[in-house]
mmCIF file of C-alpha atoms in Angstrom:
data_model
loop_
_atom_site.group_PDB
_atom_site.id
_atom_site.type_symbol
_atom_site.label_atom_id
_atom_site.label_comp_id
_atom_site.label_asym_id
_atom_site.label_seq_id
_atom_site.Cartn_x
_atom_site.Cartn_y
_atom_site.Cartn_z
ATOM 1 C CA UNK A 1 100.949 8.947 -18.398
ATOM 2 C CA UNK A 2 101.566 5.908 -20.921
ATOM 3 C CA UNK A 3 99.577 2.432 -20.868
ATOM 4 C CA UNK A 4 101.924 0.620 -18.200
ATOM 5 C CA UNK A 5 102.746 -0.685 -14.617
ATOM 6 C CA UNK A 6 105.367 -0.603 -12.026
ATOM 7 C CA UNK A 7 106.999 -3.463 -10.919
ATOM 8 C CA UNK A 8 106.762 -4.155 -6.921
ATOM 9 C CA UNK A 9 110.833 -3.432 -6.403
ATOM 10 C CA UNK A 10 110.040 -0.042 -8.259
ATOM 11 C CA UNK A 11 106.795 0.821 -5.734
ATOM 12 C CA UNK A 12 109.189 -0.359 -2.838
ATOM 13 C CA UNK A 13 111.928 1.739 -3.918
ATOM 14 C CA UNK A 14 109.318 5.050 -4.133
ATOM 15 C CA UNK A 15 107.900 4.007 -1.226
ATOM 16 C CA UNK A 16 110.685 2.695 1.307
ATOM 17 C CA UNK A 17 109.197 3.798 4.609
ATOM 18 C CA UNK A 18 106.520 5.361 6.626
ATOM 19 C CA UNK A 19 108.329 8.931 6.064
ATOM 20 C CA UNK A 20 107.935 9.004 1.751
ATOM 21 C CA UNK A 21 104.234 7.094 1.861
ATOM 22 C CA UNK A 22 102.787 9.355 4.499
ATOM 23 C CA UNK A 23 104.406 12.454 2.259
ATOM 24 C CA UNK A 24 103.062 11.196 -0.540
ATOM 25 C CA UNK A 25 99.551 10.709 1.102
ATOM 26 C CA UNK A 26 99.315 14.062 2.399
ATOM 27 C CA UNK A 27 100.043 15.497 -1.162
ATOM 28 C CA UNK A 28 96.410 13.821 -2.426
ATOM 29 C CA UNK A 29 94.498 14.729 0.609
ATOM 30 C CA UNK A 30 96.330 18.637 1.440
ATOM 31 C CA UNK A 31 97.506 19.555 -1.823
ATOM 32 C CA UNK A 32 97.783 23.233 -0.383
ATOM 33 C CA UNK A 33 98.431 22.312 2.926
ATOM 34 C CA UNK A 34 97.266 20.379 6.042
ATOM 35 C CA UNK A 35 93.599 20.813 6.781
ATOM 36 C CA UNK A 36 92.250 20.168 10.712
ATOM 37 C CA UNK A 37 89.957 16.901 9.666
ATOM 38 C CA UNK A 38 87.901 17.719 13.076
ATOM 39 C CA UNK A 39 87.062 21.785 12.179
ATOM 40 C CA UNK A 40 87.880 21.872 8.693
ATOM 41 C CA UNK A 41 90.452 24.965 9.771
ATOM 42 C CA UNK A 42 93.166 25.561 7.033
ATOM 43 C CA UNK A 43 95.231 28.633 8.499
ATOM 44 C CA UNK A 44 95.578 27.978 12.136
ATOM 45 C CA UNK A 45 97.601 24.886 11.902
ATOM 46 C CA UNK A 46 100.861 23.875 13.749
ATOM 47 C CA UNK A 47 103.003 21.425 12.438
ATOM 48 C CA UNK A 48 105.056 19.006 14.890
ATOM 49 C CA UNK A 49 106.914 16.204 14.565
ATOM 50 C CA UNK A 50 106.419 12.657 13.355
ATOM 51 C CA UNK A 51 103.593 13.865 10.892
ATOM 52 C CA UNK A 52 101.834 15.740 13.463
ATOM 53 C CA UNK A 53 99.396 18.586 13.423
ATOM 54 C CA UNK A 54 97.837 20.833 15.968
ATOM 55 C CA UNK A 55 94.965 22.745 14.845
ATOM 56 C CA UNK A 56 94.841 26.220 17.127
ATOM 57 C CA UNK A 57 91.413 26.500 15.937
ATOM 58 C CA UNK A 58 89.901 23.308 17.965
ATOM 59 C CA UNK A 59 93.031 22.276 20.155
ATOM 60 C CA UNK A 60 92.699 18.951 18.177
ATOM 61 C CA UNK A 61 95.868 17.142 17.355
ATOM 62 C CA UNK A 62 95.654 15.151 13.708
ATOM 63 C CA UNK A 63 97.691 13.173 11.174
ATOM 64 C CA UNK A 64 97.239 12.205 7.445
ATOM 65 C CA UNK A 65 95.566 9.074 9.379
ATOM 66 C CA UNK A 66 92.732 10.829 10.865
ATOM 67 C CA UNK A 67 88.998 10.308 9.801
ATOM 68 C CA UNK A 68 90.401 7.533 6.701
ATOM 69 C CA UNK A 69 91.008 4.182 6.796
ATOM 70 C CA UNK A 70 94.349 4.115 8.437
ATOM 71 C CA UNK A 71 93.078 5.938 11.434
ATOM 72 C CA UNK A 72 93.885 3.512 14.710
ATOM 73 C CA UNK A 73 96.034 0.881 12.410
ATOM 74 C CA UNK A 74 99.321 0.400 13.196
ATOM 75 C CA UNK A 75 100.310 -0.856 10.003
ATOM 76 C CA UNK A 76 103.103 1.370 8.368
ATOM 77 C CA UNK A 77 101.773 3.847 5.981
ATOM 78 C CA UNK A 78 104.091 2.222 3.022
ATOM 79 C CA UNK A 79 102.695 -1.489 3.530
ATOM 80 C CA UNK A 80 99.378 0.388 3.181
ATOM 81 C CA UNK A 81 100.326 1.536 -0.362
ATOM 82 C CA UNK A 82 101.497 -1.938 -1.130
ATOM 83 C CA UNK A 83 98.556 -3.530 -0.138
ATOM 84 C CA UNK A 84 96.595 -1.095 -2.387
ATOM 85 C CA UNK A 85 98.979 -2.325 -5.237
ATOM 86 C CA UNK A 86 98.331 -5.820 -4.901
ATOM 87 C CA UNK A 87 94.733 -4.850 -4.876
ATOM 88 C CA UNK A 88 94.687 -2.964 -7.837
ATOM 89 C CA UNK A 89 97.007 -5.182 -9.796
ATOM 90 C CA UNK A 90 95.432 -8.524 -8.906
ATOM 91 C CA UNK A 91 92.970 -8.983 -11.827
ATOM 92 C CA UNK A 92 91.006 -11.226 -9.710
ATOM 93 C CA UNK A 93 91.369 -9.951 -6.704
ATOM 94 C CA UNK A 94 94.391 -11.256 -3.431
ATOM 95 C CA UNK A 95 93.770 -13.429 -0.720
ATOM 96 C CA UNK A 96 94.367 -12.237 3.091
ATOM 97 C CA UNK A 97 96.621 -14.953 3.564
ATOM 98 C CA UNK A 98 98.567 -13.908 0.249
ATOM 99 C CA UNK A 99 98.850 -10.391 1.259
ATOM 100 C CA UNK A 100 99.824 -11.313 5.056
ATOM 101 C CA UNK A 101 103.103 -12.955 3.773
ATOM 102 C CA UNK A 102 103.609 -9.912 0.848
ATOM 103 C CA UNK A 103 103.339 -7.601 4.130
ATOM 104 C CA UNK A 104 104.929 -9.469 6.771
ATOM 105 C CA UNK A 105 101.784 -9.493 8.873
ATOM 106 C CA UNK A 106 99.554 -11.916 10.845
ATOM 107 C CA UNK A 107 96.441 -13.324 8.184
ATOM 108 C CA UNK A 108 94.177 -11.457 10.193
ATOM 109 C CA UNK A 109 95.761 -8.362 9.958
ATOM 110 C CA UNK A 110 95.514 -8.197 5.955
ATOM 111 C CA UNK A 111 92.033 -9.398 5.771
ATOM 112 C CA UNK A 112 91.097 -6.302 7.962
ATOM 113 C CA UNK A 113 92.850 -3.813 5.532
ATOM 114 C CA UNK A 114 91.432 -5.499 2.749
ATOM 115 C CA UNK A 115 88.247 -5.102 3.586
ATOM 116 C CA UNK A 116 88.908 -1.061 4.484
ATOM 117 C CA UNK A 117 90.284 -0.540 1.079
ATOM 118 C CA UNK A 118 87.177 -2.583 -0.271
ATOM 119 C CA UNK A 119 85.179 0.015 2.103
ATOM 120 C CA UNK A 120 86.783 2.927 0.214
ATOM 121 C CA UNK A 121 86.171 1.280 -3.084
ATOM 122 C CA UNK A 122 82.583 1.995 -2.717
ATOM 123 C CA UNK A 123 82.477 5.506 -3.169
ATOM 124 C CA UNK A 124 81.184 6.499 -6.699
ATOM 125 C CA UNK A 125 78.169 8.014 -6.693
ATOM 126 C CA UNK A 126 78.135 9.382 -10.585
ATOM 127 C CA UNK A 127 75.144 8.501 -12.749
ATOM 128 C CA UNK A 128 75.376 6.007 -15.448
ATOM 129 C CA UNK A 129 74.075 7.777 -19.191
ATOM 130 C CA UNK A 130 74.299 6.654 -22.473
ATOM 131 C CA UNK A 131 74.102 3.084 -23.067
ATOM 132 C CA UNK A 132 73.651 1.036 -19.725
ATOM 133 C CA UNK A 133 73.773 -2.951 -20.111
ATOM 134 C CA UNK A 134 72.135 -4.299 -16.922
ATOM 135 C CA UNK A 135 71.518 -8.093 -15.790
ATOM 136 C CA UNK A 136 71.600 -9.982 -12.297
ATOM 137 C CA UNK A 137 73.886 -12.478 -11.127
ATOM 138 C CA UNK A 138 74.483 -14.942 -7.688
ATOM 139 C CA UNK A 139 77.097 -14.583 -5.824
ATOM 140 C CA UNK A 140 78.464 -16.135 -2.321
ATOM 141 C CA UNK A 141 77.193 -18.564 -0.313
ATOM 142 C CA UNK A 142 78.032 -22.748 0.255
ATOM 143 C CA UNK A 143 76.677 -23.233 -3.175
ATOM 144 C CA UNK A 144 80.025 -21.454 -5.025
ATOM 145 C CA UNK A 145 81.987 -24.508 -4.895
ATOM 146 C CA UNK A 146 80.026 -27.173 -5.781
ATOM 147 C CA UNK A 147 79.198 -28.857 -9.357
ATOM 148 C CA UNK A 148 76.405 -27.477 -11.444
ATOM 149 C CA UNK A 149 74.634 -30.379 -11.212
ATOM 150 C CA UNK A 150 74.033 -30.656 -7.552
ATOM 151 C CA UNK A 151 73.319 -26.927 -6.568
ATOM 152 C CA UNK A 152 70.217 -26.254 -5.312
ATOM 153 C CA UNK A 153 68.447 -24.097 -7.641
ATOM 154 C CA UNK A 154 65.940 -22.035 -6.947
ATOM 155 C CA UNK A 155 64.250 -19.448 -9.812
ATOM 156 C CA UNK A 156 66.761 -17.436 -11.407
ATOM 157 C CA UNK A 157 69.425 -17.687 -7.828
ATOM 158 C CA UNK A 158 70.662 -20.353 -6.028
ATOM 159 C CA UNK A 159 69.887 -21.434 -2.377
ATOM 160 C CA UNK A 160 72.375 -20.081 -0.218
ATOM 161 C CA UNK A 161 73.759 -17.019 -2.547
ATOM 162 C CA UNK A 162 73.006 -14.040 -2.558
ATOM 163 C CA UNK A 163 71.430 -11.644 -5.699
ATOM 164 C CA UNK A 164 73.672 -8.884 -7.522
ATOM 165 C CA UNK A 165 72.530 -6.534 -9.406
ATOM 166 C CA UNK A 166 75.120 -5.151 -12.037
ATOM 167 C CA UNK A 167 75.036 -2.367 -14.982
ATOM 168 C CA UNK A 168 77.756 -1.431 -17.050
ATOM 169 C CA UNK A 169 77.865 1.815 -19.568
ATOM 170 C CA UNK A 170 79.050 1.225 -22.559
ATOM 171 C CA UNK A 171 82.432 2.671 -22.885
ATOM 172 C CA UNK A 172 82.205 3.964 -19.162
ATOM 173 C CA UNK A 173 81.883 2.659 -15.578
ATOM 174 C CA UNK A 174 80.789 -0.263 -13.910
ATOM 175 C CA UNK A 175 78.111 -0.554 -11.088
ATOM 176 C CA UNK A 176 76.735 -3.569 -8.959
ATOM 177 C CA UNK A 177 75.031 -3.682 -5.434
ATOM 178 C CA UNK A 178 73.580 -7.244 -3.814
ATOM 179 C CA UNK A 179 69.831 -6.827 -3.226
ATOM 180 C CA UNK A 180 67.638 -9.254 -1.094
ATOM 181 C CA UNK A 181 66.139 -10.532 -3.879
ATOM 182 C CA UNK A 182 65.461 -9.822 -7.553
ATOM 183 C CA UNK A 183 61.956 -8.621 -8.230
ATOM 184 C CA UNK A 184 60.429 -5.514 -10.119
ATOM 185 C CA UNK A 185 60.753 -3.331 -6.631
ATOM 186 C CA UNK A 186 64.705 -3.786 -6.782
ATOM 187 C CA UNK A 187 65.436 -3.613 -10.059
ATOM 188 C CA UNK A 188 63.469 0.009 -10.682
ATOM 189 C CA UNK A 189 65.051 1.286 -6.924
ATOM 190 C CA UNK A 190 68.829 0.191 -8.408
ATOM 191 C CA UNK A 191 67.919 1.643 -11.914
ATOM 192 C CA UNK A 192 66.763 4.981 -10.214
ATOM 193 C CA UNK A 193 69.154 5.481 -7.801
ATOM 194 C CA UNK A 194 71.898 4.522 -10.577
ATOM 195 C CA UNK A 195 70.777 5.594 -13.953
ATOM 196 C CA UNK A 196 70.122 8.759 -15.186
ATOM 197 C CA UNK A 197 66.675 9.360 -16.455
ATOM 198 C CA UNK A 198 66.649 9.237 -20.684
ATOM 199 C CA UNK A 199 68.942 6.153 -20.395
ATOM 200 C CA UNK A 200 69.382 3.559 -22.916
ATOM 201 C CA UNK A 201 69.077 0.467 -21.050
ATOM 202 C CA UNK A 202 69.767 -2.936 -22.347
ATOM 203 C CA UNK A 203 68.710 -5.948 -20.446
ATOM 204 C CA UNK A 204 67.345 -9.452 -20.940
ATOM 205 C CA UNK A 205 63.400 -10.540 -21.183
ATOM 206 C CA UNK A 206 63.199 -10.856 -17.221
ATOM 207 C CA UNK A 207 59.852 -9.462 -16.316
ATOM 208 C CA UNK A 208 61.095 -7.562 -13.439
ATOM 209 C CA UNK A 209 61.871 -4.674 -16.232
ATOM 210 C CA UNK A 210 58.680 -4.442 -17.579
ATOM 211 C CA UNK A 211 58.086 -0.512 -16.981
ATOM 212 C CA UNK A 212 60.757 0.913 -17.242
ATOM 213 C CA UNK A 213 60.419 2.333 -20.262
ATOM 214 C CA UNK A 214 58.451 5.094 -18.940
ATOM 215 C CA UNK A 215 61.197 7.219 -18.146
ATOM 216 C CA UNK A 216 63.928 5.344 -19.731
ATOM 217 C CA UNK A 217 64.915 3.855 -23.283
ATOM 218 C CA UNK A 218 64.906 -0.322 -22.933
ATOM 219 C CA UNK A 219 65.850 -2.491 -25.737
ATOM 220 C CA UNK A 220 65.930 -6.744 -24.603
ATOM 221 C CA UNK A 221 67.335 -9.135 -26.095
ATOM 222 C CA UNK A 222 65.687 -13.066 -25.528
ATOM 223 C CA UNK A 223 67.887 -15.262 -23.764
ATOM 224 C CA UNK A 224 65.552 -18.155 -23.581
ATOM 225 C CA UNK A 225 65.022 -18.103 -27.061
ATOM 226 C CA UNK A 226 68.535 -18.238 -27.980
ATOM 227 C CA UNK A 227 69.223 -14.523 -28.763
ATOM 228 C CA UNK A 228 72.023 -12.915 -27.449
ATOM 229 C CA UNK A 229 72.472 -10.564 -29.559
ATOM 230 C CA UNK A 230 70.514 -7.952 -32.013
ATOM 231 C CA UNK A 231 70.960 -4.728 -34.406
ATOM 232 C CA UNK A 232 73.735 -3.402 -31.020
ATOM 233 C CA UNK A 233 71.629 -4.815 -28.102
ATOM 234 C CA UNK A 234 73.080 -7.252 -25.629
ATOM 235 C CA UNK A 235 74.134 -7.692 -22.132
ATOM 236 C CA UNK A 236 77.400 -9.341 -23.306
ATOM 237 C CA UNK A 237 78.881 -6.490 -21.513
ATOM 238 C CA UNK A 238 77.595 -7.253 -18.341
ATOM 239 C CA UNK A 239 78.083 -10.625 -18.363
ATOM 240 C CA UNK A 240 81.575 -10.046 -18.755
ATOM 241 C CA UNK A 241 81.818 -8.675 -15.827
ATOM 242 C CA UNK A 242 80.134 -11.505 -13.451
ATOM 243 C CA UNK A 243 82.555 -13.484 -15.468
ATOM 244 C CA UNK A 244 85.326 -11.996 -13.899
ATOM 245 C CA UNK A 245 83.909 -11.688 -10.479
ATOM 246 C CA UNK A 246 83.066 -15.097 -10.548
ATOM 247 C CA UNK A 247 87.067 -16.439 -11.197
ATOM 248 C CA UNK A 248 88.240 -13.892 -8.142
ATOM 249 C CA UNK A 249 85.052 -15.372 -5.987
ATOM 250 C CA UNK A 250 85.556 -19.069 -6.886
ATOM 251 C CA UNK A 251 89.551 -18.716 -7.107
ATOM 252 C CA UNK A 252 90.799 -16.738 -4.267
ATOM 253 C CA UNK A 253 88.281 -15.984 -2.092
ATOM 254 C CA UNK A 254 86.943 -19.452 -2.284
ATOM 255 C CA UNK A 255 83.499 -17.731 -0.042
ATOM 256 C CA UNK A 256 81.850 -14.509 0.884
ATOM 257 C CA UNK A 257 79.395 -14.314 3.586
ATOM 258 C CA UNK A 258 76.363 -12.483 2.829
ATOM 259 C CA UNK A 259 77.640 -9.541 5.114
ATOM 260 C CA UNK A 260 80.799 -9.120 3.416
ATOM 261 C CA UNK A 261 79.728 -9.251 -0.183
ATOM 262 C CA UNK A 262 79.627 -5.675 -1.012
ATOM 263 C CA UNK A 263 82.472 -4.924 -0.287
ATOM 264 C CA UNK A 264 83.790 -7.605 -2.349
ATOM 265 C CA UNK A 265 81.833 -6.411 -5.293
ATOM 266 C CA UNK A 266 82.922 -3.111 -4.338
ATOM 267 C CA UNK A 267 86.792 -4.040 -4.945
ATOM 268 C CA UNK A 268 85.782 -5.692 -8.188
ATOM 269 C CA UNK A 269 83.494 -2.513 -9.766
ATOM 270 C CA UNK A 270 86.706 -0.084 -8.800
ATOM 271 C CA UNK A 271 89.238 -2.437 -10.147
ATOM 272 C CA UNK A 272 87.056 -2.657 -13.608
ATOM 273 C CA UNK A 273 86.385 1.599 -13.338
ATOM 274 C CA UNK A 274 90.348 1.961 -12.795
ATOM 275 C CA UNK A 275 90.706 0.675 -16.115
ATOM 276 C CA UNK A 276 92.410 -2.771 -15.000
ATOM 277 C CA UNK A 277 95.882 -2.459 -17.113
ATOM 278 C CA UNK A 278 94.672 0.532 -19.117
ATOM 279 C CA UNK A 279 96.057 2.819 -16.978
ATOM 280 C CA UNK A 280 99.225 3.609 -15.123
ATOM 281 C CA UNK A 281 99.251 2.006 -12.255
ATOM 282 C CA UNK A 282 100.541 5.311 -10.488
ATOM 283 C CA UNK A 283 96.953 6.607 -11.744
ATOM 284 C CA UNK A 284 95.063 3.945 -10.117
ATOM 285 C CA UNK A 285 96.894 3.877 -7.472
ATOM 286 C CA UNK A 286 96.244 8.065 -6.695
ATOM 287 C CA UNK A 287 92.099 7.142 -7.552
ATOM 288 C CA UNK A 288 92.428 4.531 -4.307
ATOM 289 C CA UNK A 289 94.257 6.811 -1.890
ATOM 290 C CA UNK A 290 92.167 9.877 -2.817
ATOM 291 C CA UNK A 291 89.158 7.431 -2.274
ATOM 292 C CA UNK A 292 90.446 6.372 0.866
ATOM 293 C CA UNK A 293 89.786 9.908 2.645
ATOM 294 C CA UNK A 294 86.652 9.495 4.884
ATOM 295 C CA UNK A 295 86.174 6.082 4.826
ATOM 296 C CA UNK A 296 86.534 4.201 7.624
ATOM 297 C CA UNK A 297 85.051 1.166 9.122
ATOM 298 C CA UNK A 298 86.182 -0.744 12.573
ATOM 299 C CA UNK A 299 87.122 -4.340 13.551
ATOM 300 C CA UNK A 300 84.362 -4.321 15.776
ATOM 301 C CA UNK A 301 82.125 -3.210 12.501
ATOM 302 C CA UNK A 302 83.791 -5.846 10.370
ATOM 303 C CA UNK A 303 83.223 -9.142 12.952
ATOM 304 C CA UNK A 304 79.613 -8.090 14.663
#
């Protein structure tokens, strides 16, 4: 597909009901045909109507809903697929309360399936290779809207926010996780789970990655001396990044609790793998259904 977008009145006129979004959703998740999500039985299926299925194998009954993150919603299966485009268009990100009146449901409603799609956003478990640029940041907390000057600092953080953890291939994907705190122990778990071993990595002079150059490459660069940048080695790339989360944090989500953050990140590492405006938004829009498949998480889950 070319480098461009749709407009909303296009997506509303492919998508116009429950009927042509839940037709379209089944063709990503049963490309061959409906499969019983309970038994994994592909033959012995029954159609009925409404979207139906019985599975003869199990007795179960299913839809395209079942075991994703539209199971138990009642919000129509083509609001779902706008939601996902505001999401994915948004460069920094949409508020509940903007969504809500997009949708034509209550505040509460859209912050729910924001935070599913967020859920399902989380999914990519690939290795970073290559080149990896990786730094920390602080997000969240009371301390996001006040002045520099009277935040309470604490070390490299901030009281009341909470540590991320972010690495970014050069040329490829983005990853970030919030940790408990930033030491050495962090750092090499998010670097081993993450990166694969022979890695490039490029960080800062932090002495939490002092090490890791026993199973990986690590070039620095000495940000309290001024250097930012030498002979290819930065963490410009990175930075970028907590740039951008930072204008979506500060700008339309005004705070994240601790609990929530990430998923938060989550919606801001897919939006940034999608390719932003790179791609079609029909593309980006198939990567967040398809990732949508197995993911579920419950009110109950989301308010505890």
């Amino acid at each position: 597909m070319s480098r461009s977008t749709i407009s909303v009145f296009k997506l509303s006129e492919m998508f116009p009901n429950e009927e042509a979004a839940r037709q379209y959703i089944e063709a990503y998740r049963w490309p061959e045909g409906a499969i019983c999500p309970h038994c994994q039985e592909a033959k012995r299926i029954k159609p009925r109507k409404g979207g139906y299925y019985r599975c003869n194998a199990c007795l179960e009954t299913f839809t395209v809903r079942t075991k994703t993150i539209f199971e138990r919603s009642h919000v129509p299966l083509h609001k779902w697929i706008h939601a996902m485009y505001q999401l994915l268009t948004a460069r920094k990100g949409v508020s509940s309360l903007q969504l809500a009146k997009e949708l034509g449901v209550q505040q509460r409603t859209a912050w729910f399936m924001l935070h599913r799609l967020r859920e399902a956003c989380g999914k990519d478990i690939a290795m970073l290779s290559g080149i990896v640029e990786m730094d920390e940041t602080y997000l969240g907390g009371k301390e996001g809207n006040k002045h520099e000057k009277n935040k309470l600092n604490m070390g490299r953080g901030a009281v009341g926010k909470t540590a991320v953890i972010g690495m970014r291939e050069h040329g490829g994907r983005t990853k970030a996780m919030p940790v408990s705190t930033v030491d050495q122990a962090s750092l090499f778990t998010a670097i081993h789970e993450n990166i694969a071993p022979g890695t490039m990595i490029h960080t800062d002079e932090g002495t939490g990655y002092q090490g890791i150059d026993e199973v990986y490459g690590h070039e620095s660069v000495n940000h309290g001396a001024k250097e930012y940048s030498r002979n290819g080695v930065s963490t410009n790339s990175i930075e970028s990044v907590w740039a951008v989360m930072k204008r979506g944090m500060h700008g339309v989500y005004h705070h994240a609790s601790k609990k929530h953050l990430a998923r938060y990140v989550n919606e801001f590492t897919f939006r940034l793998n999608e390719g932003d405006v790179k791609r079609h938004t029909l593309e980006r829009l198939a990567s967040l259904v398809t990732a949508c498949f197995g993911s579920r998480i419950t009110y109950k889950e989301l308010t505890a």
